[in-house]
Structure formats: structure tokens, C-alpha cells
Amino acid sequence: AGGVLNTVLVPQIVRAIRGDKDRGEAYTNRIMTAGLIGLGLITLLLTLAVPWIIGLYSAAGWQSPKLAAQYESMILLGYYCMPQIFFYGVHVLAGQVLNARDRFGPMMWAPIANNVVSIIVLLTYLIVFERTSTGAPFTTSQALLLGIGSTLGIAAQAAVLIPFLRASGYHFRPRFDFKHTGLGKTFRLAKWTLGFVLVTQAALVVVSRLASSATVGGKGAGLTAYSNAYAVWILPHSLITVSLATAMLPAASRLAAAGDLPGVAAETMRAIRLSVTALLPAAVAFLALGLPLAHVIFGFGQGAKDASFVGGALMALAIGLVPFTVQYICLRAFYALEDTKTTFFLQCLIAGANVALGIAAVLLLDNPALVATGLAFAYSAAYLIGLPVSFSRLHRKL
């Protein structure tokens, strides 16, 4: 949601800086005020709804009597972790103000603060509680340390950006005069962006339930294998494409605001070429070396027997790495053009294909050991289907 939200805010802030006498100061303050209020309300509602949310994302088997204690641990951790939404949101809002002012470094480096806190929390857990069974439920003390500790990490990640905001010349002052100030257009754009997020989350609910059903069945081929494979697979995209797209969006937004559509096209194609130069070799490496990579990273300890499941899922995801990353950049071009409606319908196509193919894979394979691989292939296939449609639509606009 944060990644998608920035694609609405950056073009709007860039236009305000370009066109307003105060270089967008009042507009940005209104956006920040509205955003903080919205984040507070959303975080409160979701925190109250934690039991329902945990039930929504987990398969029915988790609520069986033999797993009742583990399920309670999930809910307890949910209560402690849900406030992170507010701090993630503050990080995104502050980061977009900096990005719109061409200050990209702070938002890229801020997660280090979160990582440092997380490492301290995990080392503390190891020292205080020593090694325990990974299948046992958390005690209240363990959940408190992990939950509150991880939330403090996200809070630190947001707090790191505050000095950089001041250094960039921006000083936040709450403003509640929202009417007749141009925010209506921003909210209309954000409406379709919210729909994009909800469609994506709906697909994630289905995939999570399919994957967690295999985990409940005693197979490591389910949610853990899929999540571990995804974490490895997304790394080159996060390092390369997200960095390129972050720098591309303000530049493309300025070109779009000036009516220079060939310039937007050139900026988009430059970002695509640069990202594919790195992502294509990564995709080939994951496809050819998925199994040995998984065994090197995950083939130890109690989860060693599940490394092959991770490797199979990583190989299936590799097929979709380049389509996924090119689709990501295409979406940023649409956002630079202030077209959030098209991206919503494109995401409906991709999410729908992902869900349909995921259900088909699980039913046709009929083998819990292949669930993670089947779901990973469905994810890749969905982007293979969606990218040509997205690219042709963007080609028409540019």
C-alpha cells in the first residue's frame, strides 16, 4: 500500500512544487495532515479487528483444538504488530516529500535503523529464552518481545527521516483547511489506488489460505516455503528496480506536467532497459540454480528437509521476475500521467489470473508437497498474462 501510495503523492507534490507560489508547502502540509489522520483511524480499526484478520488470512485448520495455542500466539502477535501500519505510513509520507524534492537517499537508508533494532530484539530473544521448539506456541513474554520489538524497529525507521525533512527545507505544520484546495483531485486518484491495494490483498488472502492449508497438513511445502522463496526472489527487484523507479517517477512526473509525452516514454524505456539488464541474469540464475541456492540458504536446522520445496518455488517464481519488474515500471509511468484508473483494472486482470491459476494448480497437482511450487508458477503466469496488456495500453498513451 505504501509503495502504491507514493505513486499518487509524488506526482501531485511535484506539480505543487512546480506551480504553487510557496513551492507546495501548504499543499504538502494538508496531505501530511490528512494522511496522519487517516493512518491513525485505519491502524485503530485494524488493531481492533486483529482476530478477524488472522482468521481471514489463515486456513481453517489453524483453528483446530490441537493448534489452539499456536493460533492464540498468532492473534497476540497481531495485536502487538498491527500498530506498525501507522509507522510504515509515516515513513511513506515523509519519504515521498523527500523523493519529490529529489532527496532519495534517506528513504533508502532508513530501513537500516529497523534492521539494527530487529537484530537487537532477536539476539535478546536468543539470550533470554535460548533455543526453543519452532513448533511450540509463543509465551506471552516471547510474543511481547518480538511484537513490541519489531514495532519499535518500524517506528525508528520513520523517525530517522524527520531530520532529513528539516534539512530539505520542509517543516510540517498541521493544516485542516482541506476544502477547495486541490485535494479533491488527489483523493480521486487515491480512490483507484485504494482499489488496487484491496484487489491485491484479496488475491493474497486466497494464496495465503491455499498455502497455509499445506502447512497445517504437516508439509513444509506450504506458506513457509512460498514465503522464503518469495523473499529471495524479490531481492534483486527491490535493490535494482525499486531504486530506478523511485528516481524515475519524479522525473517522469515533471515531463508529464510539461506535456512532454515522448520524454515520459524515453524515461520509462530507460528504466526498463536498466532494470532488465540486471534482472534477466538474476532470473536465469534462480531458474538454473534454485535448488542449490535454497539448500545453501535454508538447508540447515529443523527446516533443512523443506529446502527443496523452497527451491522448487524459487524456480517457478524466476519465470515471472522480468515480467513482474517491467510491469512495476509500467505502472509508475501510468502514475506519472495521473492515470490510476487504468492501473486498477490491470491489477484486476493480474490478481484474477493469479487466483484462478493458483486454485487450479492446487486442485490439479493434488499433492501438498507441490503447493508452493504451483502457487509460485501461478504468480509468474499472472504477470506473463498481464504485462502485454499493460505495455500495449501504455504504448497507446505514449
JSON list of N, CA and C in Angstrom, two decimals, residues 31-100:
[
{"chain": "A", "resi": 31, "resn": "ILE", "atom": "N", "xyz": [-1.66, 17.40, 2.84]},
{"chain": "A", "resi": 31, "resn": "ILE", "atom": "CA", "xyz": [-1.53, 15.98, 2.53]},
{"chain": "A", "resi": 31, "resn": "ILE", "atom": "C", "xyz": [-1.04, 15.21, 3.76]},
{"chain": "A", "resi": 32, "resn": "MET", "atom": "N", "xyz": [-0.02, 15.75, 4.42]},
{"chain": "A", "resi": 32, "resn": "MET", "atom": "CA", "xyz": [0.53, 15.09, 5.61]},
{"chain": "A", "resi": 32, "resn": "MET", "atom": "C", "xyz": [-0.50, 15.03, 6.73]},
{"chain": "A", "resi": 33, "resn": "THR", "atom": "N", "xyz": [-1.24, 16.12, 6.94]},
{"chain": "A", "resi": 33, "resn": "THR", "atom": "CA", "xyz": [-2.26, 16.14, 8.00]},
{"chain": "A", "resi": 33, "resn": "THR", "atom": "C", "xyz": [-3.35, 15.11, 7.71]},
{"chain": "A", "resi": 34, "resn": "ALA", "atom": "N", "xyz": [-3.88, 15.13, 6.48]},
{"chain": "A", "resi": 34, "resn": "ALA", "atom": "CA", "xyz": [-4.93, 14.17, 6.11]},
{"chain": "A", "resi": 34, "resn": "ALA", "atom": "C", "xyz": [-4.41, 12.74, 6.21]},
{"chain": "A", "resi": 35, "resn": "GLY", "atom": "N", "xyz": [-3.16, 12.53, 5.76]},
{"chain": "A", "resi": 35, "resn": "GLY", "atom": "CA", "xyz": [-2.57, 11.20, 5.80]},
{"chain": "A", "resi": 35, "resn": "GLY", "atom": "C", "xyz": [-2.41, 10.67, 7.21]},
{"chain": "A", "resi": 36, "resn": "LEU", "atom": "N", "xyz": [-1.93, 11.51, 8.12]},
{"chain": "A", "resi": 36, "resn": "LEU", "atom": "CA", "xyz": [-1.73, 11.08, 9.51]},
{"chain": "A", "resi": 36, "resn": "LEU", "atom": "C", "xyz": [-3.06, 10.75, 10.18]},
{"chain": "A", "resi": 37, "resn": "ILE", "atom": "N", "xyz": [-4.08, 11.56, 9.92]},
{"chain": "A", "resi": 37, "resn": "ILE", "atom": "CA", "xyz": [-5.41, 11.27, 10.48]},
{"chain": "A", "resi": 37, "resn": "ILE", "atom": "C", "xyz": [-5.92, 9.94, 9.95]},
{"chain": "A", "resi": 38, "resn": "GLY", "atom": "N", "xyz": [-5.82, 9.76, 8.62]},
{"chain": "A", "resi": 38, "resn": "GLY", "atom": "CA", "xyz": [-6.28, 8.52, 8.00]},
{"chain": "A", "resi": 38, "resn": "GLY", "atom": "C", "xyz": [-5.52, 7.31, 8.52]},
{"chain": "A", "resi": 39, "resn": "LEU", "atom": "N", "xyz": [-4.21, 7.43, 8.65]},
{"chain": "A", "resi": 39, "resn": "LEU", "atom": "CA", "xyz": [-3.41, 6.32, 9.16]},
{"chain": "A", "resi": 39, "resn": "LEU", "atom": "C", "xyz": [-3.79, 5.95, 10.59]},
{"chain": "A", "resi": 40, "resn": "GLY", "atom": "N", "xyz": [-4.03, 6.98, 11.41]},
{"chain": "A", "resi": 40, "resn": "GLY", "atom": "CA", "xyz": [-4.43, 6.71, 12.79]},
{"chain": "A", "resi": 40, "resn": "GLY", "atom": "C", "xyz": [-5.73, 5.94, 12.88]},
{"chain": "A", "resi": 41, "resn": "LEU", "atom": "N", "xyz": [-6.71, 6.35, 12.08]},
{"chain": "A", "resi": 41, "resn": "LEU", "atom": "CA", "xyz": [-8.01, 5.68, 12.09]},
{"chain": "A", "resi": 41, "resn": "LEU", "atom": "C", "xyz": [-7.91, 4.26, 11.55]},
{"chain": "A", "resi": 42, "resn": "ILE", "atom": "N", "xyz": [-7.18, 4.08, 10.44]},
{"chain": "A", "resi": 42, "resn": "ILE", "atom": "CA", "xyz": [-7.02, 2.75, 9.85]},
{"chain": "A", "resi": 42, "resn": "ILE", "atom": "C", "xyz": [-6.31, 1.81, 10.82]},
{"chain": "A", "resi": 43, "resn": "THR", "atom": "N", "xyz": [-5.25, 2.31, 11.46]},
{"chain": "A", "resi": 43, "resn": "THR", "atom": "CA", "xyz": [-4.50, 1.48, 12.41]},
{"chain": "A", "resi": 43, "resn": "THR", "atom": "C", "xyz": [-5.37, 1.07, 13.59]},
{"chain": "A", "resi": 44, "resn": "LEU", "atom": "N", "xyz": [-6.16, 2.00, 14.10]},
{"chain": "A", "resi": 44, "resn": "LEU", "atom": "CA", "xyz": [-7.06, 1.68, 15.21]},
{"chain": "A", "resi": 44, "resn": "LEU", "atom": "C", "xyz": [-8.07, 0.61, 14.82]},
{"chain": "A", "resi": 45, "resn": "LEU", "atom": "N", "xyz": [-8.69, 0.78, 13.65]},
{"chain": "A", "resi": 45, "resn": "LEU", "atom": "CA", "xyz": [-9.70, -0.19, 13.20]},
{"chain": "A", "resi": 45, "resn": "LEU", "atom": "C", "xyz": [-9.08, -1.57, 12.99]},
{"chain": "A", "resi": 46, "resn": "LEU", "atom": "N", "xyz": [-7.93, -1.63, 12.35]},
{"chain": "A", "resi": 46, "resn": "LEU", "atom": "CA", "xyz": [-7.31, -2.92, 12.08]},
{"chain": "A", "resi": 46, "resn": "LEU", "atom": "C", "xyz": [-6.79, -3.59, 13.35]},
{"chain": "A", "resi": 47, "resn": "THR", "atom": "N", "xyz": [-6.36, -2.79, 14.32]},
{"chain": "A", "resi": 47, "resn": "THR", "atom": "CA", "xyz": [-5.92, -3.37, 15.59]},
{"chain": "A", "resi": 47, "resn": "THR", "atom": "C", "xyz": [-7.11, -4.01, 16.32]},
{"chain": "A", "resi": 48, "resn": "LEU", "atom": "N", "xyz": [-8.26, -3.33, 16.30]},
{"chain": "A", "resi": 48, "resn": "LEU", "atom": "CA", "xyz": [-9.46, -3.90, 16.91]},
{"chain": "A", "resi": 48, "resn": "LEU", "atom": "C", "xyz": [-9.92, -5.17, 16.17]},
{"chain": "A", "resi": 49, "resn": "ALA", "atom": "N", "xyz": [-9.60, -5.24, 14.87]},
{"chain": "A", "resi": 49, "resn": "ALA", "atom": "CA", "xyz": [-10.07, -6.36, 14.04]},
{"chain": "A", "resi": 49, "resn": "ALA", "atom": "C", "xyz": [-9.05, -7.48, 13.91]},
{"chain": "A", "resi": 50, "resn": "VAL", "atom": "N", "xyz": [-8.01, -7.48, 14.74]},
{"chain": "A", "resi": 50, "resn": "VAL", "atom": "CA", "xyz": [-6.93, -8.48, 14.60]},
{"chain": "A", "resi": 50, "resn": "VAL", "atom": "C", "xyz": [-7.44, -9.93, 14.57]},
{"chain": "A", "resi": 51, "resn": "PRO", "atom": "N", "xyz": [-8.32, -10.36, 15.48]},
{"chain": "A", "resi": 51, "resn": "PRO", "atom": "CA", "xyz": [-8.76, -11.77, 15.42]},
{"chain": "A", "resi": 51, "resn": "PRO", "atom": "C", "xyz": [-9.42, -12.12, 14.09]},
{"chain": "A", "resi": 52, "resn": "TRP", "atom": "N", "xyz": [-10.23, -11.19, 13.57]},
{"chain": "A", "resi": 52, "resn": "TRP", "atom": "CA", "xyz": [-10.90, -11.45, 12.29]},
{"chain": "A", "resi": 52, "resn": "TRP", "atom": "C", "xyz": [-9.88, -11.50, 11.15]},
{"chain": "A", "resi": 53, "resn": "ILE", "atom": "N", "xyz": [-8.88, -10.61, 11.17]},
{"chain": "A", "resi": 53, "resn": "ILE", "atom": "CA", "xyz": [-7.87, -10.56, 10.11]},
{"chain": "A", "resi": 53, "resn": "ILE", "atom": "C", "xyz": [-7.03, -11.83, 10.11]},
{"chain": "A", "resi": 54, "resn": "ILE", "atom": "N", "xyz": [-6.61, -12.29, 11.30]},
{"chain": "A", "resi": 54, "resn": "ILE", "atom": "CA", "xyz": [-5.82, -13.52, 11.39]},
{"chain": "A", "resi": 54, "resn": "ILE", "atom": "C", "xyz": [-6.64, -14.70, 10.85]},
{"chain": "A", "resi": 55, "resn": "GLY", "atom": "N", "xyz": [-7.92, -14.72, 11.19]},
{"chain": "A", "resi": 55, "resn": "GLY", "atom": "CA", "xyz": [-8.79, -15.79, 10.68]},
{"chain": "A", "resi": 55, "resn": "GLY", "atom": "C", "xyz": [-8.95, -15.72, 9.17]},
{"chain": "A", "resi": 56, "resn": "LEU", "atom": "N", "xyz": [-8.98, -14.52, 8.63]},
{"chain": "A", "resi": 56, "resn": "LEU", "atom": "CA", "xyz": [-9.17, -14.34, 7.19]},
{"chain": "A", "resi": 56, "resn": "LEU", "atom": "C", "xyz": [-7.97, -14.87, 6.40]},
{"chain": "A", "resi": 57, "resn": "TYR", "atom": "N", "xyz": [-6.76, -14.63, 6.90]},
{"chain": "A", "resi": 57, "resn": "TYR", "atom": "CA", "xyz": [-5.55, -14.98, 6.15]},
{"chain": "A", "resi": 57, "resn": "TYR", "atom": "C", "xyz": [-5.07, -16.41, 6.41]},
{"chain": "A", "resi": 58, "resn": "SER", "atom": "N", "xyz": [-5.60, -17.10, 7.39]},
{"chain": "A", "resi": 58, "resn": "SER", "atom": "CA", "xyz": [-5.12, -18.45, 7.72]},
{"chain": "A", "resi": 58, "resn": "SER", "atom": "C", "xyz": [-6.18, -19.49, 7.40]},
{"chain": "A", "resi": 59, "resn": "ALA", "atom": "N", "xyz": [-5.73, -20.66, 7.00]},
{"chain": "A", "resi": 59, "resn": "ALA", "atom": "CA", "xyz": [-6.64, -21.75, 6.66]},
{"chain": "A", "resi": 59, "resn": "ALA", "atom": "C", "xyz": [-7.40, -22.22, 7.91]},
{"chain": "A", "resi": 60, "resn": "ALA", "atom": "N", "xyz": [-8.54, -22.85, 7.68]},
{"chain": "A", "resi": 60, "resn": "ALA", "atom": "CA", "xyz": [-9.42, -23.24, 8.80]},
{"chain": "A", "resi": 60, "resn": "ALA", "atom": "C", "xyz": [-8.72, -24.20, 9.77]},
{"chain": "A", "resi": 61, "resn": "GLY", "atom": "N", "xyz": [-7.78, -25.00, 9.27]},
{"chain": "A", "resi": 61, "resn": "GLY", "atom": "CA", "xyz": [-7.11, -25.98, 10.12]},
{"chain": "A", "resi": 61, "resn": "GLY", "atom": "C", "xyz": [-6.35, -25.38, 11.28]},
{"chain": "A", "resi": 62, "resn": "TRP", "atom": "N", "xyz": [-5.97, -24.11, 11.16]},
{"chain": "A", "resi": 62, "resn": "TRP", "atom": "CA", "xyz": [-5.25, -23.46, 12.26]},
{"chain": "A", "resi": 62, "resn": "TRP", "atom": "C", "xyz": [-6.13, -23.27, 13.50]},
{"chain": "A", "resi": 63, "resn": "GLN", "atom": "N", "xyz": [-7.44, -23.34, 13.32]},
{"chain": "A", "resi": 63, "resn": "GLN", "atom": "CA", "xyz": [-8.34, -23.14, 14.45]},
{"chain": "A", "resi": 63, "resn": "GLN", "atom": "C", "xyz": [-8.78, -24.46, 15.09]},
{"chain": "A", "resi": 64, "resn": "SER", "atom": "N", "xyz": [-8.11, -25.54, 14.73]},
{"chain": "A", "resi": 64, "resn": "SER", "atom": "CA", "xyz": [-8.41, -26.84, 15.34]},
{"chain": "A", "resi": 64, "resn": "SER", "atom": "C", "xyz": [-7.90, -26.88, 16.78]},
{"chain": "A", "resi": 65, "resn": "PRO", "atom": "N", "xyz": [-8.48, -27.73, 17.63]},
{"chain": "A", "resi": 65, "resn": "PRO", "atom": "CA", "xyz": [-8.06, -27.77, 19.05]},
{"chain": "A", "resi": 65, "resn": "PRO", "atom": "C", "xyz": [-6.57, -28.02, 19.25]},
{"chain": "A", "resi": 66, "resn": "LYS", "atom": "N", "xyz": [-5.96, -28.86, 18.40]},
{"chain": "A", "resi": 66, "resn": "LYS", "atom": "CA", "xyz": [-4.54, -29.19, 18.61]},
{"chain": "A", "resi": 66, "resn": "LYS", "atom": "C", "xyz": [-3.61, -28.01, 18.30]},
{"chain": "A", "resi": 67, "resn": "LEU", "atom": "N", "xyz": [-4.11, -27.03, 17.55]},
{"chain": "A", "resi": 67, "resn": "LEU", "atom": "CA", "xyz": [-3.31, -25.85, 17.24]},
{"chain": "A", "resi": 67, "resn": "LEU", "atom": "C", "xyz": [-3.85, -24.59, 17.90]},
{"chain": "A", "resi": 68, "resn": "ALA", "atom": "N", "xyz": [-4.73, -24.76, 18.87]},
{"chain": "A", "resi": 68, "resn": "ALA", "atom": "CA", "xyz": [-5.37, -23.61, 19.52]},
{"chain": "A", "resi": 68, "resn": "ALA", "atom": "C", "xyz": [-4.36, -22.66, 20.14]},
{"chain": "A", "resi": 69, "resn": "ALA", "atom": "N", "xyz": [-3.32, -23.21, 20.79]},
{"chain": "A", "resi": 69, "resn": "ALA", "atom": "CA", "xyz": [-2.32, -22.36, 21.46]},
{"chain": "A", "resi": 69, "resn": "ALA", "atom": "C", "xyz": [-1.49, -21.58, 20.42]},
{"chain": "A", "resi": 70, "resn": "GLN", "atom": "N", "xyz": [-1.14, -22.26, 19.32]},
{"chain": "A", "resi": 70, "resn": "GLN", "atom": "CA", "xyz": [-0.39, -21.58, 18.25]},
{"chain": "A", "resi": 70, "resn": "GLN", "atom": "C", "xyz": [-1.23, -20.47, 17.62]},
{"chain": "A", "resi": 71, "resn": "TYR", "atom": "N", "xyz": [-2.51, -20.74, 17.47]},
{"chain": "A", "resi": 71, "resn": "TYR", "atom": "CA", "xyz": [-3.40, -19.74, 16.88]},
{"chain": "A", "resi": 71, "resn": "TYR", "atom": "C", "xyz": [-3.54, -18.52, 17.78]},
{"chain": "A", "resi": 72, "resn": "GLU", "atom": "N", "xyz": [-3.59, -18.75, 19.08]},
{"chain": "A", "resi": 72, "resn": "GLU", "atom": "CA", "xyz": [-3.63, -17.64, 20.04]},
{"chain": "A", "resi": 72, "resn": "GLU", "atom": "C", "xyz": [-2.35, -16.82, 19.98]},
{"chain": "A", "resi": 73, "resn": "SER", "atom": "N", "xyz": [-1.23, -17.49, 19.73]},
{"chain": "A", "resi": 73, "resn": "SER", "atom": "CA", "xyz": [0.04, -16.77, 19.58]},
{"chain": "A", "resi": 73, "resn": "SER", "atom": "C", "xyz": [0.00, -15.84, 18.37]},
{"chain": "A", "resi": 74, "resn": "MET", "atom": "N", "xyz": [-0.61, -16.33, 17.28]},
{"chain": "A", "resi": 74, "resn": "MET", "atom": "CA", "xyz": [-0.74, -15.50, 16.08]},
{"chain": "A", "resi": 74, "resn": "MET", "atom": "C", "xyz": [-1.56, -14.25, 16.37]},
{"chain": "A", "resi": 75, "resn": "ILE", "atom": "N", "xyz": [-2.65, -14.42, 17.11]},
{"chain": "A", "resi": 75, "resn": "ILE", "atom": "CA", "xyz": [-3.51, -13.28, 17.44]},
{"chain": "A", "resi": 75, "resn": "ILE", "atom": "C", "xyz": [-2.78, -12.30, 18.36]},
{"chain": "A", "resi": 76, "resn": "LEU", "atom": "N", "xyz": [-2.08, -12.83, 19.36]},
{"chain": "A", "resi": 76, "resn": "LEU", "atom": "CA", "xyz": [-1.35, -11.97, 20.29]},
{"chain": "A", "resi": 76, "resn": "LEU", "atom": "C", "xyz": [-0.28, -11.16, 19.56]},
{"chain": "A", "resi": 77, "resn": "LEU", "atom": "N", "xyz": [0.48, -11.82, 18.68]},
{"chain": "A", "resi": 77, "resn": "LEU", "atom": "CA", "xyz": [1.48, -11.10, 17.89]},
{"chain": "A", "resi": 77, "resn": "LEU", "atom": "C", "xyz": [0.82, -10.07, 16.98]},
{"chain": "A", "resi": 78, "resn": "GLY", "atom": "N", "xyz": [-0.37, -10.41, 16.48]},
{"chain": "A", "resi": 78, "resn": "GLY", "atom": "CA", "xyz": [-1.11, -9.47, 15.63]},
{"chain": "A", "resi": 78, "resn": "GLY", "atom": "C", "xyz": [-1.41, -8.16, 16.35]},
{"chain": "A", "resi": 79, "resn": "TYR", "atom": "N", "xyz": [-1.86, -8.27, 17.60]},
{"chain": "A", "resi": 79, "resn": "TYR", "atom": "CA", "xyz": [-2.15, -7.06, 18.38]},
{"chain": "A", "resi": 79, "resn": "TYR", "atom": "C", "xyz": [-0.90, -6.19, 18.57]},
{"chain": "A", "resi": 80, "resn": "TYR", "atom": "N", "xyz": [0.24, -6.85, 18.84]},
{"chain": "A", "resi": 80, "resn": "TYR", "atom": "CA", "xyz": [1.47, -6.09, 19.07]},
{"chain": "A", "resi": 80, "resn": "TYR", "atom": "C", "xyz": [2.04, -5.49, 17.79]},
{"chain": "A", "resi": 81, "resn": "CYS", "atom": "N", "xyz": [1.82, -6.17, 16.65]},
{"chain": "A", "resi": 81, "resn": "CYS", "atom": "CA", "xyz": [2.44, -5.75, 15.39]},
{"chain": "A", "resi": 81, "resn": "CYS", "atom": "C", "xyz": [1.58, -4.79, 14.56]},
{"chain": "A", "resi": 82, "resn": "MET", "atom": "N", "xyz": [0.27, -4.81, 14.76]},
{"chain": "A", "resi": 82, "resn": "MET", "atom": "CA", "xyz": [-0.61, -4.01, 13.90]},
{"chain": "A", "resi": 82, "resn": "MET", "atom": "C", "xyz": [-0.32, -2.50, 13.95]},
{"chain": "A", "resi": 83, "resn": "PRO", "atom": "N", "xyz": [0.11, -1.94, 15.10]},
{"chain": "A", "resi": 83, "resn": "PRO", "atom": "CA", "xyz": [0.46, -0.51, 15.11]},
{"chain": "A", "resi": 83, "resn": "PRO", "atom": "C", "xyz": [1.57, -0.14, 14.14]},
{"chain": "A", "resi": 84, "resn": "GLN", "atom": "N", "xyz": [2.30, -1.13, 13.63]},
{"chain": "A", "resi": 84, "resn": "GLN", "atom": "CA", "xyz": [3.34, -0.84, 12.65]},
{"chain": "A", "resi": 84, "resn": "GLN", "atom": "C", "xyz": [2.77, -0.14, 11.42]},
{"chain": "A", "resi": 85, "resn": "ILE", "atom": "N", "xyz": [1.49, -0.39, 11.12]},
{"chain": "A", "resi": 85, "resn": "ILE", "atom": "CA", "xyz": [0.87, 0.23, 9.95]},
{"chain": "A", "resi": 85, "resn": "ILE", "atom": "C", "xyz": [1.01, 1.75, 10.01]},
{"chain": "A", "resi": 86, "resn": "PHE", "atom": "N", "xyz": [0.78, 2.32, 11.19]},
{"chain": "A", "resi": 86, "resn": "PHE", "atom": "CA", "xyz": [0.89, 3.78, 11.34]},
{"chain": "A", "resi": 86, "resn": "PHE", "atom": "C", "xyz": [2.30, 4.25, 11.04]},
{"chain": "A", "resi": 87, "resn": "PHE", "atom": "N", "xyz": [3.30, 3.55, 11.59]},
{"chain": "A", "resi": 87, "resn": "PHE", "atom": "CA", "xyz": [4.69, 3.99, 11.42]},
{"chain": "A", "resi": 87, "resn": "PHE", "atom": "C", "xyz": [5.18, 3.73, 10.00]},
{"chain": "A", "resi": 88, "resn": "TYR", "atom": "N", "xyz": [4.74, 2.64, 9.39]},
{"chain": "A", "resi": 88, "resn": "TYR", "atom": "CA", "xyz": [5.05, 2.43, 7.97]},
{"chain": "A", "resi": 88, "resn": "TYR", "atom": "C", "xyz": [4.48, 3.58, 7.14]},
{"chain": "A", "resi": 89, "resn": "GLY", "atom": "N", "xyz": [3.26, 3.98, 7.48]},
{"chain": "A", "resi": 89, "resn": "GLY", "atom": "CA", "xyz": [2.61, 5.07, 6.74]},
{"chain": "A", "resi": 89, "resn": "GLY", "atom": "C", "xyz": [3.35, 6.38, 6.90]},
{"chain": "A", "resi": 90, "resn": "VAL", "atom": "N", "xyz": [3.80, 6.68, 8.11]},
{"chain": "A", "resi": 90, "resn": "VAL", "atom": "CA", "xyz": [4.57, 7.91, 8.35]},
{"chain": "A", "resi": 90, "resn": "VAL", "atom": "C", "xyz": [5.86, 7.87, 7.53]},
{"chain": "A", "resi": 91, "resn": "HIS", "atom": "N", "xyz": [6.50, 6.71, 7.51]},
{"chain": "A", "resi": 91, "resn": "HIS", "atom": "CA", "xyz": [7.73, 6.54, 6.72]},
{"chain": "A", "resi": 91, "resn": "HIS", "atom": "C", "xyz": [7.46, 6.81, 5.24]},
{"chain": "A", "resi": 92, "resn": "VAL", "atom": "N", "xyz": [6.34, 6.30, 4.72]},
{"chain": "A", "resi": 92, "resn": "VAL", "atom": "CA", "xyz": [6.00, 6.50, 3.31]},
{"chain": "A", "resi": 92, "resn": "VAL", "atom": "C", "xyz": [5.70, 7.97, 3.03]},
{"chain": "A", "resi": 93, "resn": "LEU", "atom": "N", "xyz": [4.87, 8.61, 3.87]},
{"chain": "A", "resi": 93, "resn": "LEU", "atom": "CA", "xyz": [4.51, 10.02, 3.65]},
{"chain": "A", "resi": 93, "resn": "LEU", "atom": "C", "xyz": [5.75, 10.91, 3.68]},
{"chain": "A", "resi": 94, "resn": "ALA", "atom": "N", "xyz": [6.58, 10.72, 4.69]},
{"chain": "A", "resi": 94, "resn": "ALA", "atom": "CA", "xyz": [7.79, 11.55, 4.80]},
{"chain": "A", "resi": 94, "resn": "ALA", "atom": "C", "xyz": [8.73, 11.27, 3.63]},
{"chain": "A", "resi": 95, "resn": "GLY", "atom": "N", "xyz": [8.83, 9.99, 3.25]},
{"chain": "A", "resi": 95, "resn": "GLY", "atom": "CA", "xyz": [9.71, 9.62, 2.15]},
{"chain": "A", "resi": 95, "resn": "GLY", "atom": "C", "xyz": [9.30, 10.22, 0.83]},
{"chain": "A", "resi": 96, "resn": "GLN", "atom": "N", "xyz": [7.98, 10.34, 0.61]},
{"chain": "A", "resi": 96, "resn": "GLN", "atom": "CA", "xyz": [7.52, 10.90, -0.66]},
{"chain": "A", "resi": 96, "resn": "GLN", "atom": "C", "xyz": [7.79, 12.40, -0.75]},
{"chain": "A", "resi": 97, "resn": "VAL", "atom": "N", "xyz": [7.71, 13.09, 0.39]},
{"chain": "A", "resi": 97, "resn": "VAL", "atom": "CA", "xyz": [8.06, 14.52, 0.40]},
{"chain": "A", "resi": 97, "resn": "VAL", "atom": "C", "xyz": [9.53, 14.67, 0.01]},
{"chain": "A", "resi": 98, "resn": "LEU", "atom": "N", "xyz": [10.38, 13.80, 0.55]},
{"chain": "A", "resi": 98, "resn": "LEU", "atom": "CA", "xyz": [11.81, 13.85, 0.22]},
{"chain": "A", "resi": 98, "resn": "LEU", "atom": "C", "xyz": [12.05, 13.46, -1.24]},
{"chain": "A", "resi": 99, "resn": "ASN", "atom": "N", "xyz": [11.37, 12.41, -1.72]},
{"chain": "A", "resi": 99, "resn": "ASN", "atom": "CA", "xyz": [11.56, 11.97, -3.10]},
{"chain": "A", "resi": 99, "resn": "ASN", "atom": "C", "xyz": [11.15, 13.06, -4.09]},
{"chain": "A", "resi": 100, "resn": "ALA", "atom": "N", "xyz": [10.02, 13.74, -3.79]},
{"chain": "A", "resi": 100, "resn": "ALA", "atom": "CA", "xyz": [9.55, 14.81, -4.67]},
{"chain": "A", "resi": 100, "resn": "ALA", "atom": "C", "xyz": [10.55, 15.96, -4.74]}
]
